Short mmCIF file of C-alpha atoms in Angstrom, two decimals:
data_model
loop_
_atom_site.label_atom_id
_atom_site.label_comp_id
_atom_site.label_asym_id
_atom_site.label_seq_id
_atom_site.Cartn_x
_atom_site.Cartn_y
_atom_site.Cartn_z
CA MET A 1 76.17 171.32 104.56
CA THR A 2 79.51 172.40 105.99
CA PHE A 3 80.24 170.65 109.25
CA ASP A 4 82.24 172.59 111.83
CA PRO A 5 83.90 170.28 114.38
CA ALA A 6 85.08 173.35 116.29
CA LYS A 7 81.48 174.01 117.32
CA ILE A 8 81.25 170.43 118.55
CA ARG A 9 84.60 170.59 120.39
CA ALA A 10 83.48 173.76 122.14
CA GLN A 11 80.78 171.70 123.87
CA PHE A 12 83.34 169.29 125.35
CA PRO A 13 85.32 170.72 128.29
CA ILE A 14 87.88 167.90 128.09
CA PHE A 15 89.49 169.66 125.13
CA GLU A 16 90.54 172.49 127.43
CA VAL A 17 92.70 170.05 129.38
CA PRO A 18 96.34 170.15 128.26
CA ALA A 19 97.69 166.80 127.17
CA THR A 20 101.11 165.37 128.04
CA GLY A 21 103.80 168.02 128.00
CA GLY A 22 101.22 170.79 127.64
CA ALA A 23 100.34 169.79 124.10
CA ALA A 24 96.81 170.27 122.78
CA LEU A 25 94.69 167.15 123.21
CA HIS A 26 94.09 165.14 120.10
CA TYR A 27 91.62 162.48 121.23
CA LEU A 28 91.60 159.53 118.87
CA ASP A 29 90.31 156.89 121.28
CA SER A 30 86.52 157.33 121.04
CA ALA A 31 86.08 153.61 120.44
CA ALA A 32 87.42 153.03 123.95
CA THR A 33 85.26 155.74 125.46
CA ALA A 34 83.67 158.82 123.97
CA GLN A 35 84.02 162.23 125.57
CA VAL A 36 81.10 163.88 127.31
CA PRO A 37 79.48 167.21 126.31
CA ASP A 38 78.46 169.97 128.73
CA VAL A 39 74.76 169.15 128.41
CA VAL A 40 75.35 165.64 129.74
CA LEU A 41 77.60 166.85 132.55
CA ASP A 42 74.93 169.43 133.42
CA ALA A 43 72.15 166.85 133.31
CA VAL A 44 74.00 164.58 135.74
CA ARG A 45 74.74 167.40 138.15
CA THR A 46 71.26 168.85 137.91
CA HIS A 47 69.66 165.51 138.59
CA ASP A 48 71.70 164.91 141.72
CA ALA A 49 71.21 168.51 142.83
CA THR A 50 67.45 168.73 142.27
CA ALA A 51 65.89 165.29 141.75
CA ARG A 52 68.00 162.74 143.56
CA GLY A 53 65.89 160.06 145.14
CA ASN A 54 65.46 156.35 144.85
CA ILE A 55 63.02 155.36 142.16
CA LYS A 56 59.62 153.69 142.12
CA ARG A 57 59.20 152.74 145.74
CA GLY A 58 58.90 156.11 147.43
CA VAL A 59 55.89 158.47 147.44
CA HIS A 60 57.69 161.69 148.32
CA PHE A 61 58.29 164.26 145.61
CA LEU A 62 61.96 163.38 145.09
CA ALA A 63 61.12 159.73 144.52
CA GLU A 64 58.50 160.72 141.98
CA ARG A 65 60.83 163.20 140.31
CA ALA A 66 63.64 160.62 140.09
CA THR A 67 61.28 157.95 138.76
CA GLU A 68 60.02 160.31 136.09
CA ALA A 69 63.58 161.13 135.06
CA TYR A 70 64.61 157.47 134.99
CA GLU A 71 61.59 156.28 133.03
CA GLY A 72 61.88 159.30 130.78
CA ALA A 73 65.37 158.18 129.85
CA ARG A 74 64.02 154.71 129.10
CA GLU A 75 61.55 156.25 126.66
CA LYS A 76 64.38 158.15 125.00
CA VAL A 77 66.32 154.90 124.54
CA ALA A 78 63.21 153.22 123.17
CA ASP A 79 62.74 156.00 120.62
CA PHE A 80 66.44 155.77 119.71
CA LEU A 81 65.98 152.07 118.98
CA ASN A 82 62.48 152.30 117.47
CA ALA A 83 61.25 149.96 120.18
CA SER A 84 58.87 149.80 123.11
CA PRO A 85 60.07 151.05 126.51
CA SER A 86 59.04 147.72 128.04
CA GLU A 87 61.72 146.08 125.89
CA VAL A 88 64.51 148.35 127.14
CA ILE A 89 66.53 147.05 130.09
CA PHE A 90 69.15 149.23 131.75
CA THR A 91 72.34 147.35 132.63
CA SER A 92 75.84 148.41 133.62
CA GLY A 93 76.94 148.26 129.98
CA THR A 94 77.19 146.10 126.89
CA THR A 95 79.13 143.41 128.75
CA ALA A 96 76.43 143.08 131.40
CA ALA A 97 73.74 143.11 128.71
CA ILE A 98 75.31 140.20 126.86
CA ASN A 99 75.95 138.30 130.08
CA LEU A 100 72.26 138.77 130.91
CA VAL A 101 71.28 137.13 127.64
CA ALA A 102 73.86 134.36 128.06
CA HIS A 103 72.53 133.55 131.53
CA SER A 104 68.83 134.14 131.08
CA PHE A 105 68.12 133.26 127.46
CA GLY A 106 70.89 130.71 127.85
CA GLN A 107 68.78 128.75 130.33
CA SER A 108 66.47 127.80 127.46
CA LEU A 109 69.37 126.12 125.64
CA GLU A 110 70.28 122.47 126.07
CA ALA A 111 73.52 120.53 125.69
CA GLY A 112 74.20 120.14 121.98
CA ASP A 113 72.41 123.35 120.99
CA GLU A 114 74.66 125.66 119.03
CA VAL A 115 75.53 129.31 119.50
CA VAL A 116 77.49 131.06 116.75
CA VAL A 117 79.78 134.01 117.48
CA SER A 118 82.64 135.21 115.29
CA GLU A 119 86.41 135.52 115.39
CA LEU A 120 85.94 139.29 115.23
CA GLU A 121 84.15 139.60 118.56
CA HIS A 122 85.14 141.68 121.54
CA HIS A 123 85.67 139.47 124.56
CA SER A 124 82.37 140.77 125.97
CA ASN A 125 80.57 138.92 123.17
CA MET A 126 82.72 135.82 123.35
CA VAL A 127 83.59 135.01 126.93
CA PRO A 128 79.97 134.90 128.22
CA TRP A 129 79.18 132.28 125.55
CA GLN A 130 82.31 130.31 126.42
CA MET A 131 81.16 130.34 130.04
CA LEU A 132 77.70 129.13 128.94
CA ARG A 133 79.38 126.39 126.93
CA ASP A 134 81.37 125.28 129.96
CA ARG A 135 78.30 125.41 132.22
CA SER A 136 75.71 123.77 130.04
CA GLY A 137 77.34 121.88 127.17
CA ILE A 138 76.15 124.04 124.30
CA VAL A 139 78.36 123.96 121.24
CA LEU A 140 80.06 127.27 120.53
CA LYS A 141 81.03 127.90 116.92
CA TYR A 142 83.00 130.75 115.41
CA LEU A 143 82.26 132.44 112.10
CA PRO A 144 85.70 133.14 110.64
CA VAL A 145 87.02 136.53 109.57
CA THR A 146 88.26 137.58 106.17
CA ALA A 147 91.72 139.00 105.53
CA ASP A 148 90.24 142.51 105.60
CA GLY A 149 88.74 142.13 109.04
CA ARG A 150 85.11 141.39 108.20
CA LEU A 151 82.86 138.45 108.99
CA ASP A 152 83.30 135.70 106.41
CA LEU A 153 79.75 135.35 105.17
CA GLU A 154 80.70 132.56 102.80
CA ALA A 155 81.09 130.41 105.89
CA LEU A 156 77.58 131.21 107.14
CA GLU A 157 75.87 128.27 105.52
CA SER A 158 78.34 125.72 106.84
CA THR A 159 78.55 127.30 110.30
CA VAL A 160 74.85 127.92 111.00
CA THR A 161 73.12 124.55 111.20
CA ASP A 162 69.62 123.59 112.28
CA LYS A 163 71.02 123.12 115.81
CA CYS A 164 71.84 126.82 116.02
CA LYS A 165 69.71 128.71 118.51
CA LEU A 166 71.50 132.06 118.55
CA ILE A 167 73.93 134.04 116.40
CA ALA A 168 75.71 136.72 118.45
CA VAL A 169 77.91 139.07 116.45
CA THR A 170 79.22 142.59 116.42
CA HIS A 171 77.31 145.33 114.62
CA VAL A 172 80.54 147.31 114.07
CA SER A 173 83.97 145.92 114.94
CA ASN A 174 85.89 147.73 117.67
CA VAL A 175 89.15 146.74 115.96
CA THR A 176 88.57 147.14 112.24
CA GLY A 177 85.52 149.39 112.06
CA ALA A 178 83.88 146.90 109.67
CA VAL A 179 80.09 146.96 109.58
CA THR A 180 78.38 143.58 109.73
CA ASN A 181 75.94 142.62 106.97
CA VAL A 182 73.11 142.23 109.44
CA SER A 183 70.50 141.20 106.87
CA ALA A 184 72.65 138.23 105.85
CA ILE A 185 73.08 137.20 109.49
CA VAL A 186 69.35 137.55 110.17
CA ALA A 187 68.47 135.57 107.05
CA ALA A 188 70.81 132.76 108.06
CA ALA A 189 69.35 132.72 111.56
CA LYS A 190 65.74 132.77 110.36
CA ALA A 191 66.41 129.89 108.00
CA VAL A 192 67.11 127.64 111.00
CA GLY A 193 64.85 129.29 113.55
CA ALA A 194 67.69 130.90 115.49
CA ARG A 195 67.76 134.28 117.23
CA VAL A 196 70.22 137.12 116.63
CA LEU A 197 72.05 139.28 119.15
CA LEU A 198 73.99 142.32 117.96
CA ASP A 199 76.77 143.95 119.98
CA GLY A 200 76.04 147.57 119.19
CA ALA A 201 78.68 149.17 121.42
CA GLN A 202 80.57 150.76 118.51
CA ARG A 203 77.54 151.60 116.38
CA ALA A 204 75.27 153.41 118.83
CA SER A 205 77.28 156.64 118.94
CA HIS A 206 76.54 157.19 115.26
CA GLY A 207 72.83 157.77 115.58
CA PRO A 208 69.55 155.91 116.05
CA VAL A 209 69.42 152.16 115.51
CA ASP A 210 66.19 150.74 114.13
CA VAL A 211 66.07 147.29 115.74
CA ALA A 212 62.74 146.57 114.09
CA ALA A 213 64.18 147.19 110.63
CA LEU A 214 67.32 145.20 111.47
CA GLY A 215 65.18 142.22 112.39
CA VAL A 216 67.38 141.19 115.31
CA ASP A 217 66.23 139.86 118.66
CA PHE A 218 68.66 141.41 121.13
CA TYR A 219 70.74 144.60 120.93
CA ALA A 220 73.37 145.71 123.44
CA MET A 221 75.01 149.12 123.81
CA SER A 222 76.97 151.23 126.30
CA SER A 223 76.33 154.81 127.38
CA HIS A 224 79.99 155.73 127.76
CA LYS A 225 80.68 155.01 124.11
CA MET A 226 77.83 157.30 123.06
CA PHE A 227 78.81 160.49 124.89
CA GLY A 228 77.11 159.50 128.13
CA PRO A 229 78.26 158.50 131.61
CA SER A 230 80.04 155.24 132.25
CA GLY A 231 78.46 152.48 134.30
CA VAL A 232 75.24 152.18 132.34
CA GLY A 233 74.13 150.51 129.15
CA VAL A 234 71.13 148.90 127.55
CA LEU A 235 69.88 145.52 126.54
CA TRP A 236 66.99 145.69 124.11
CA GLY A 237 65.14 142.40 123.66
CA ARG A 238 61.99 141.36 121.80
CA ALA A 239 59.02 141.41 124.16
CA GLU A 240 58.06 137.81 123.48
CA LEU A 241 61.60 136.62 124.30
CA LEU A 242 61.96 138.70 127.45
CA ALA A 243 58.56 137.46 128.67
CA ASP A 244 59.86 133.88 128.78
CA MET A 245 63.34 134.64 130.16
CA PRO A 246 64.03 133.99 133.86
CA PRO A 247 65.72 136.69 135.92
CA PHE A 248 69.50 137.09 135.77
CA MET A 249 70.01 138.69 139.17
CA GLY A 250 67.69 138.59 142.16
CA GLY A 251 66.90 141.35 144.64
CA GLY A 252 64.70 144.39 145.01
CA GLU A 253 62.62 145.87 142.20
CA MET A 254 62.49 142.68 140.13
CA ILE A 255 59.93 140.89 142.29
CA ARG A 256 56.17 140.77 142.39
CA SER A 257 55.96 139.12 145.81
CA VAL A 258 58.38 137.44 148.17
CA THR A 259 57.72 134.84 150.86
CA LYS A 260 60.06 132.46 152.60
CA ASP A 261 59.16 129.71 150.19
CA VAL A 262 58.06 131.31 146.94
CA THR A 263 59.02 134.45 145.11
CA THR A 264 57.29 135.64 141.96
CA PHE A 265 58.93 137.98 139.55
CA ALA A 266 57.98 141.23 137.90
CA ASP A 267 57.38 141.61 134.20
CA PRO A 268 60.16 142.87 131.98
CA PRO A 269 61.97 145.20 132.05
CA ALA A 270 61.82 145.37 135.84
CA ARG A 271 62.45 141.62 136.05
CA PHE A 272 65.98 142.25 134.79
CA GLU A 273 66.77 145.40 136.80
CA ALA A 274 67.50 144.05 140.27
CA GLY A 275 68.52 146.53 142.95
CA THR A 276 68.88 150.27 142.76
CA PRO A 277 69.99 151.04 139.24
CA PRO A 278 72.54 153.71 138.23
CA ILE A 279 69.77 156.31 138.23
CA THR A 280 71.89 159.40 137.73
CA GLN A 281 73.87 157.72 134.97
CA VAL A 282 70.67 156.64 133.22
CA VAL A 283 69.51 160.27 133.24
CA GLY A 284 72.90 161.19 131.76
CA MET A 285 72.48 158.56 129.07
CA GLY A 286 69.12 160.10 128.19
CA ALA A 287 70.78 163.50 127.88
CA ALA A 288 73.45 161.96 125.64
CA ILE A 289 70.76 160.55 123.37
CA ASP A 290 69.17 164.00 123.23
CA TRP A 291 72.57 165.44 122.29
CA ILE A 292 73.07 162.88 119.53
CA GLY A 293 69.66 163.96 118.24
CA THR A 294 70.92 167.52 117.76
CA LEU A 295 73.56 166.41 115.27
CA ASP A 296 73.13 166.40 111.51
CA GLN A 297 74.20 162.77 111.14
CA GLU A 298 74.64 163.07 107.40
CA ALA A 299 77.07 165.94 107.88
CA VAL A 300 78.88 164.14 110.70
CA THR A 301 79.22 161.00 108.58
CA SER A 302 80.57 162.99 105.66
CA HIS A 303 83.07 164.74 107.92
CA LEU A 304 84.25 161.52 109.55
CA ASN A 305 84.49 159.77 106.19
CA ARG A 306 86.75 162.56 104.93
CA LEU A 307 89.00 162.26 107.99
CA THR A 308 89.00 158.46 107.77
CA GLU A 309 90.00 158.66 104.14
CA ARG A 310 92.85 161.02 105.08
CA VAL A 311 94.11 158.43 107.54
CA LEU A 312 93.71 155.48 105.18
CA ASN A 313 95.39 157.28 102.30
CA GLY A 314 98.11 159.01 104.29
CA ILE A 315 99.21 156.33 106.68
CA ALA A 316 100.86 154.12 104.10
CA ASP A 317 103.23 156.94 103.08
CA LEU A 318 104.57 157.51 106.57
CA GLY A 319 108.10 156.49 107.45
CA GLY A 320 109.07 156.37 103.81
CA GLY A 321 106.24 154.08 102.82
CA ASN A 322 107.37 150.71 101.45
CA GLY A 323 104.58 148.90 103.20
CA ARG A 324 105.95 149.54 106.67
CA ILE A 325 102.50 150.50 107.94
CA LYS A 326 99.50 148.34 107.09
CA VAL A 327 95.87 149.02 107.88
CA VAL A 328 94.31 146.00 109.60
CA GLY A 329 90.75 145.84 108.35
CA PRO A 330 88.85 147.36 105.45
CA GLN A 331 91.15 149.40 103.27
CA GLY A 332 88.47 151.84 102.07
CA LEU A 333 85.38 153.67 103.24
CA GLN A 334 82.76 151.10 102.21
CA GLU A 335 80.84 149.47 105.00
CA ARG A 336 83.06 150.76 107.76
CA TYR A 337 83.02 153.25 110.61
CA PRO A 338 85.85 155.60 111.69
CA VAL A 339 87.82 152.99 113.63
CA ILE A 340 91.18 152.34 111.99
CA SER A 341 93.66 149.76 113.25
CA PHE A 342 97.14 149.55 111.86
CA ASP A 343 100.35 147.61 112.30
CA ILE A 344 103.81 149.11 111.98
CA ASN A 345 106.45 146.57 111.10
CA GLY A 346 109.06 146.49 113.85
CA ALA A 347 107.19 148.71 116.29
CA HIS A 348 105.02 147.57 119.18
CA PRO A 349 101.63 149.25 119.64
CA HIS A 350 102.43 150.21 123.23
CA ASP A 351 105.59 152.01 122.19
CA ILE A 352 103.74 153.69 119.33
CA CYS A 353 100.97 154.87 121.64
CA GLN A 354 103.45 156.05 124.28
CA ILE A 355 105.29 158.15 121.74
CA LEU A 356 102.03 159.48 120.32
CA ASP A 357 101.01 160.45 123.88
CA GLY A 358 104.07 162.67 123.95
CA HIS A 359 102.53 164.49 120.98
CA GLY A 360 99.20 164.92 122.77
CA VAL A 361 97.59 162.17 120.71
CA ALA A 362 95.43 159.66 122.59
CA LEU A 363 95.65 156.41 120.67
CA ARG A 364 94.95 152.85 121.77
CA GLY A 365 97.35 149.94 121.39
CA GLY A 366 97.11 146.26 122.17
CA HIS A 367 94.68 143.46 121.49
CA HIS A 368 91.57 145.61 122.08
CA CYS A 369 89.89 142.74 123.95
CA ALA A 370 89.89 140.80 120.70
CA GLN A 371 92.63 138.23 121.19
CA VAL A 372 90.95 135.66 118.96
CA PHE A 373 90.88 138.18 116.11
CA MET A 374 94.54 139.01 116.69
CA ASP A 375 95.41 135.29 116.56
CA ALA A 376 93.47 135.01 113.28
CA MET A 377 95.53 137.91 111.89
CA ASP A 378 98.76 136.51 113.40
CA LEU A 379 99.26 139.73 115.32
CA ALA A 380 99.88 140.41 119.02
CA GLY A 381 97.98 143.67 118.73
CA THR A 382 97.43 146.79 116.70
CA SER A 383 97.48 150.53 117.18
CA ARG A 384 94.02 152.02 116.75
CA ALA A 385 92.76 155.49 115.92
CA SER A 386 89.03 156.03 116.43
CA LEU A 387 87.25 159.27 115.62
CA GLY A 388 84.27 161.13 117.03
CA PRO A 389 82.26 164.13 115.87
CA TYR A 390 84.76 166.37 117.69
CA SER A 391 87.68 165.02 115.63
CA ASP A 392 89.25 167.41 113.14
CA ASP A 393 92.12 167.79 110.71
CA SER A 394 94.52 168.90 113.43
CA ASP A 395 94.03 165.50 115.06
CA ILE A 396 95.03 163.75 111.84
CA ASP A 397 97.99 166.11 111.38
CA ALA A 398 99.16 165.31 114.92
CA LEU A 399 98.62 161.58 114.33
CA PHE A 400 100.85 161.64 111.26
CA ALA A 401 103.54 163.74 112.96
CA GLY A 402 103.55 161.43 115.96
CA LEU A 403 103.73 158.32 113.81
CA GLU A 404 106.70 159.72 111.88
CA ASP A 405 108.45 160.29 115.22
CA ALA A 406 107.54 156.80 116.41
CA ILE A 407 108.82 155.17 113.26
CA GLU A 408 112.09 157.07 113.49
CA ARG A 409 112.62 156.13 117.14
CA LEU A 410 111.52 152.54 116.99
CA THR A 411 112.51 151.10 113.62
CA MET B 1 108.96 162.67 127.80
CA ASN B 2 109.57 160.37 124.86
CA ASP B 3 113.30 161.12 124.99
CA ALA B 4 113.36 160.22 128.68
CA LEU B 5 111.59 156.92 128.18
CA TYR B 6 113.14 155.80 124.93
CA HIS B 7 116.67 156.84 125.76
CA LYS B 8 119.82 155.35 124.26
CA ALA B 9 120.45 152.77 126.99
CA VAL B 10 116.97 151.26 126.76
CA MET B 11 117.01 151.26 122.96
CA ARG B 12 120.48 149.65 122.98
CA MET B 13 119.39 146.97 125.43
CA ALA B 14 116.30 146.19 123.35
CA ALA B 15 118.28 146.08 120.12
CA THR B 16 121.01 143.90 121.67
CA SER B 17 118.37 141.49 122.92
CA LYS B 18 120.92 139.47 124.85
CA GLY B 19 119.70 135.91 125.40
CA ALA B 20 117.04 136.02 122.69
CA GLY B 21 115.96 132.77 121.07
CA GLY B 22 115.38 130.47 123.99
CA LEU B 23 117.35 127.33 124.96
CA GLU B 24 117.32 124.03 123.14
CA ASN B 25 117.12 121.91 126.31
CA PRO B 26 116.19 124.15 129.22
CA GLY B 27 116.09 122.80 132.75
CA ALA B 28 112.93 124.79 133.37
CA THR B 29 110.71 127.17 131.47
CA ALA B 30 107.82 129.51 132.06
CA THR B 31 105.55 131.59 129.85
CA VAL B 32 103.85 134.67 131.23
CA ASP B 33 101.33 136.93 129.51
CA ASN B 34 100.39 140.54 130.10
CA PRO B 35 96.59 140.34 129.73
CA LEU B 36 96.33 144.08 129.22
CA CYS B 37 98.27 144.17 125.98
CA GLY B 38 98.88 140.62 124.82
CA ASP B 39 102.63 140.67 125.42
CA ARG B 40 104.16 137.28 126.13
CA VAL B 41 107.54 136.24 127.52
CA THR B 42 108.89 132.71 127.59
CA MET B 43 111.95 132.34 129.80
CA ASP B 44 114.15 129.23 129.66
CA VAL B 45 116.72 128.54 132.34
CA THR B 46 119.21 125.83 133.26
CA LEU B 47 120.70 125.53 136.73
CA ALA B 48 123.55 123.61 138.33
CA ASP B 49 123.64 123.45 142.12
CA GLY B 50 121.12 126.26 142.25
CA VAL B 51 123.20 128.58 140.06
CA ILE B 52 121.90 129.73 136.67
CA THR B 53 124.19 128.41 133.95
CA GLU B 54 122.09 129.28 130.92
CA VAL B 55 119.18 131.60 130.24
CA GLY B 56 117.24 132.31 127.07
CA HIS B 57 114.06 134.09 126.22
CA LYS B 58 111.42 134.58 123.55
CA VAL B 59 109.68 137.92 123.81
CA ARG B 60 106.61 139.18 122.04
CA GLY B 61 106.58 142.64 123.49
CA CYS B 62 107.37 146.31 123.46
CA VAL B 63 110.78 147.98 123.67
CA LEU B 64 110.66 148.07 127.48
CA CYS B 65 109.85 144.37 127.66
CA GLN B 66 112.62 143.51 125.22
CA ALA B 67 115.13 145.67 127.09
CA SER B 68 114.19 144.06 130.39
CA ALA B 69 114.60 140.57 128.92
CA SER B 70 117.96 141.62 127.51
CA THR B 71 119.01 142.71 131.00
CA ILE B 72 118.27 139.20 132.19
CA GLY B 73 120.26 137.75 129.30
CA GLU B 74 123.18 140.00 130.25
CA HIS B 75 123.30 139.36 134.00
CA ALA B 76 121.37 136.25 135.05
CA VAL B 77 124.06 133.64 134.40
CA GLY B 78 125.95 133.00 137.62
CA GLN B 79 123.07 134.20 139.78
CA ARG B 80 120.88 132.22 142.13
CA ALA B 81 117.10 132.41 142.41
CA GLU B 82 117.32 134.63 145.48
CA ASP B 83 119.60 137.05 143.59
CA VAL B 84 117.08 137.31 140.76
CA LYS B 85 114.22 137.84 143.19
CA ARG B 86 116.18 140.58 144.92
CA VAL B 87 116.69 142.37 141.60
CA GLN B 88 113.01 141.88 140.77
CA GLY B 89 112.17 143.49 144.11
CA ARG B 90 114.59 146.37 143.42
CA ILE B 91 112.96 147.08 140.08
CA LEU B 92 109.49 146.91 141.59
CA GLY B 93 110.60 149.23 144.38
CA MET B 94 112.23 151.65 141.97
CA LEU B 95 109.09 151.78 139.83
CA ASN B 96 107.13 152.58 142.98
CA GLY B 97 109.50 155.38 143.90
CA ALA B 98 111.87 153.65 146.33
CA VAL B 99 115.57 154.51 146.25
CA ASP B 100 118.10 151.69 146.61
CA LYS B 101 121.67 152.61 145.89
CA THR B 102 123.10 149.15 146.64
CA PRO B 103 125.61 148.53 143.88
CA GLU B 104 125.47 145.21 142.11
CA PRO B 105 126.13 143.94 138.58
CA TRP B 106 122.61 144.73 137.44
CA THR B 107 122.59 148.31 138.79
CA GLU B 108 123.37 150.26 135.64
CA ASP B 109 120.86 148.37 133.53
CA VAL B 110 118.14 148.47 136.20
CA SER B 111 118.54 152.23 136.53
CA ALA B 112 117.85 152.54 132.79
CA PHE B 113 114.19 151.79 133.64
CA GLU B 114 113.87 154.59 136.19
CA PRO B 115 112.10 156.92 133.67
CA VAL B 116 109.28 154.34 133.50
CA THR B 117 108.37 155.18 137.12
CA PRO B 118 105.62 157.76 136.40
CA HIS B 119 104.05 155.56 133.70
CA LYS B 120 102.21 152.99 135.80
CA SER B 121 100.61 151.40 132.74
CA ARG B 122 104.13 150.44 131.55
CA HIS B 123 105.44 148.94 134.79
CA LYS B 124 104.28 145.47 133.78
CA CYS B 125 106.23 145.77 130.53
CA VAL B 126 109.47 145.97 132.54
CA LEU B 127 108.47 143.38 135.13
CA LEU B 128 107.08 140.72 132.78
CA PRO B 129 110.45 139.10 131.89
CA PHE B 130 111.39 138.96 135.57
CA ASP B 131 108.02 137.43 136.42
CA ALA B 132 108.70 134.77 133.79
CA LEU B 133 112.22 134.12 135.07
CA VAL B 134 111.11 133.82 138.68
CA GLU B 135 108.34 131.42 137.64
CA ALA B 136 110.86 129.36 135.67
CA LEU B 137 113.19 129.27 138.64
CA ASP B 138 110.31 128.19 140.89
CA ASN B 139 109.55 125.42 138.36
CA ALA B 140 113.18 124.20 138.38
#
């Protein structure tokens, strides 16, 4: 099937906004945040204009309407993940979701228990475990990365011991685009009775995630990276684990009863949703999931693979070639998503991205909240292009033109 | 826009990289990071009677950061801590839109960073070497 990104772009009003200097916008930073289609913008506005009320506790029609919209979005997330709605917890994002697990599931861990993360992790899936280590004396271990920016599975056996209680790794790297071999991670965890958490922030925009088939125990994702509003995300957790986990935050909604001396807590997911949640943003996230469902994912994948291949094949020839530009991460299309980091010898990512901005190209430069990975690669940072279903050949043309300019100015 | 930011003076200052390499036996040193991008500046300084006699730097950073460090390498010797802090304040003020036409040895080089003013995300790139130098001077 022929995929027409122009029809996708037409649904995103951001592309009508002139970029720096009046240039057309070439948005290659979807890994940082995805853009938002009209249907999501409309859903957010419509909710606040026609159904805005606080959820669950009121009996008036707006409270009921808002509750229905909020819980309806939860069901959409559950369907997206092939899970039960009672296992879906709304948070403020992936970072909050992982912190919830680190605090709440983390209370079941004792000094000397081991948690395994990887050198590839975003800080959101590293720092909460470091904080748990410093609070409670767990041992934090790091699965190393390979030279092509993947998890080093050969180190699994030596890293995951019978003291391991949790393996927490990325589903898709925000730096290299590499896809984790989840079945190998799950097998290693099961062999020692450990649980698995996947950071799904970069994966979720590419279509439904079957957590049952993956065999993991926790899955975290962010709305703003999957064409929805910012400020909301999801933690999915297995029912039997959530049932035993103490609350993370205390307040309204998460209680069963409160007295001066004793408070009892609600069942999940309410137990982990203290206070008024981002109701409008949750509704927007539901609309984003609906929008993702309208896409022919096979056609989108084929389109993005073609564009990714253009970048991978073309980038090495820029600036006269000679190895001046190197892709940091997988060099081909296998087991990767359209997130491409690269290093230009003699040029700093910030300068590269500034010059690209002058060409209307939105690129990301720096350590991408993955300083441990950068240390492993002996880099201060990379420049990163990340594609979405609205990306097209003109974006790649502009990327190449901008990089030629950057190389000429900087090297 | 790119021509304004990456103009000849800034590129020359970055390429010259006056003071690069650090000092063998500094009187004081400081290392400062920019957490947003991973840039790092180490500034070494030696003083005699409160006057800078030697300065050296190691920079892992962008063109603006390198040019700023080079400015320090060019002008810091012979200055006192209060002189450096005044220049730091001038740069910060300039980046925030203030106009200070007080002539001093640093003036021409400082004015080379004026095009950075509208790019708030790049202000720290220019200020990082001065932050490191001031911290080193406070450590002395």
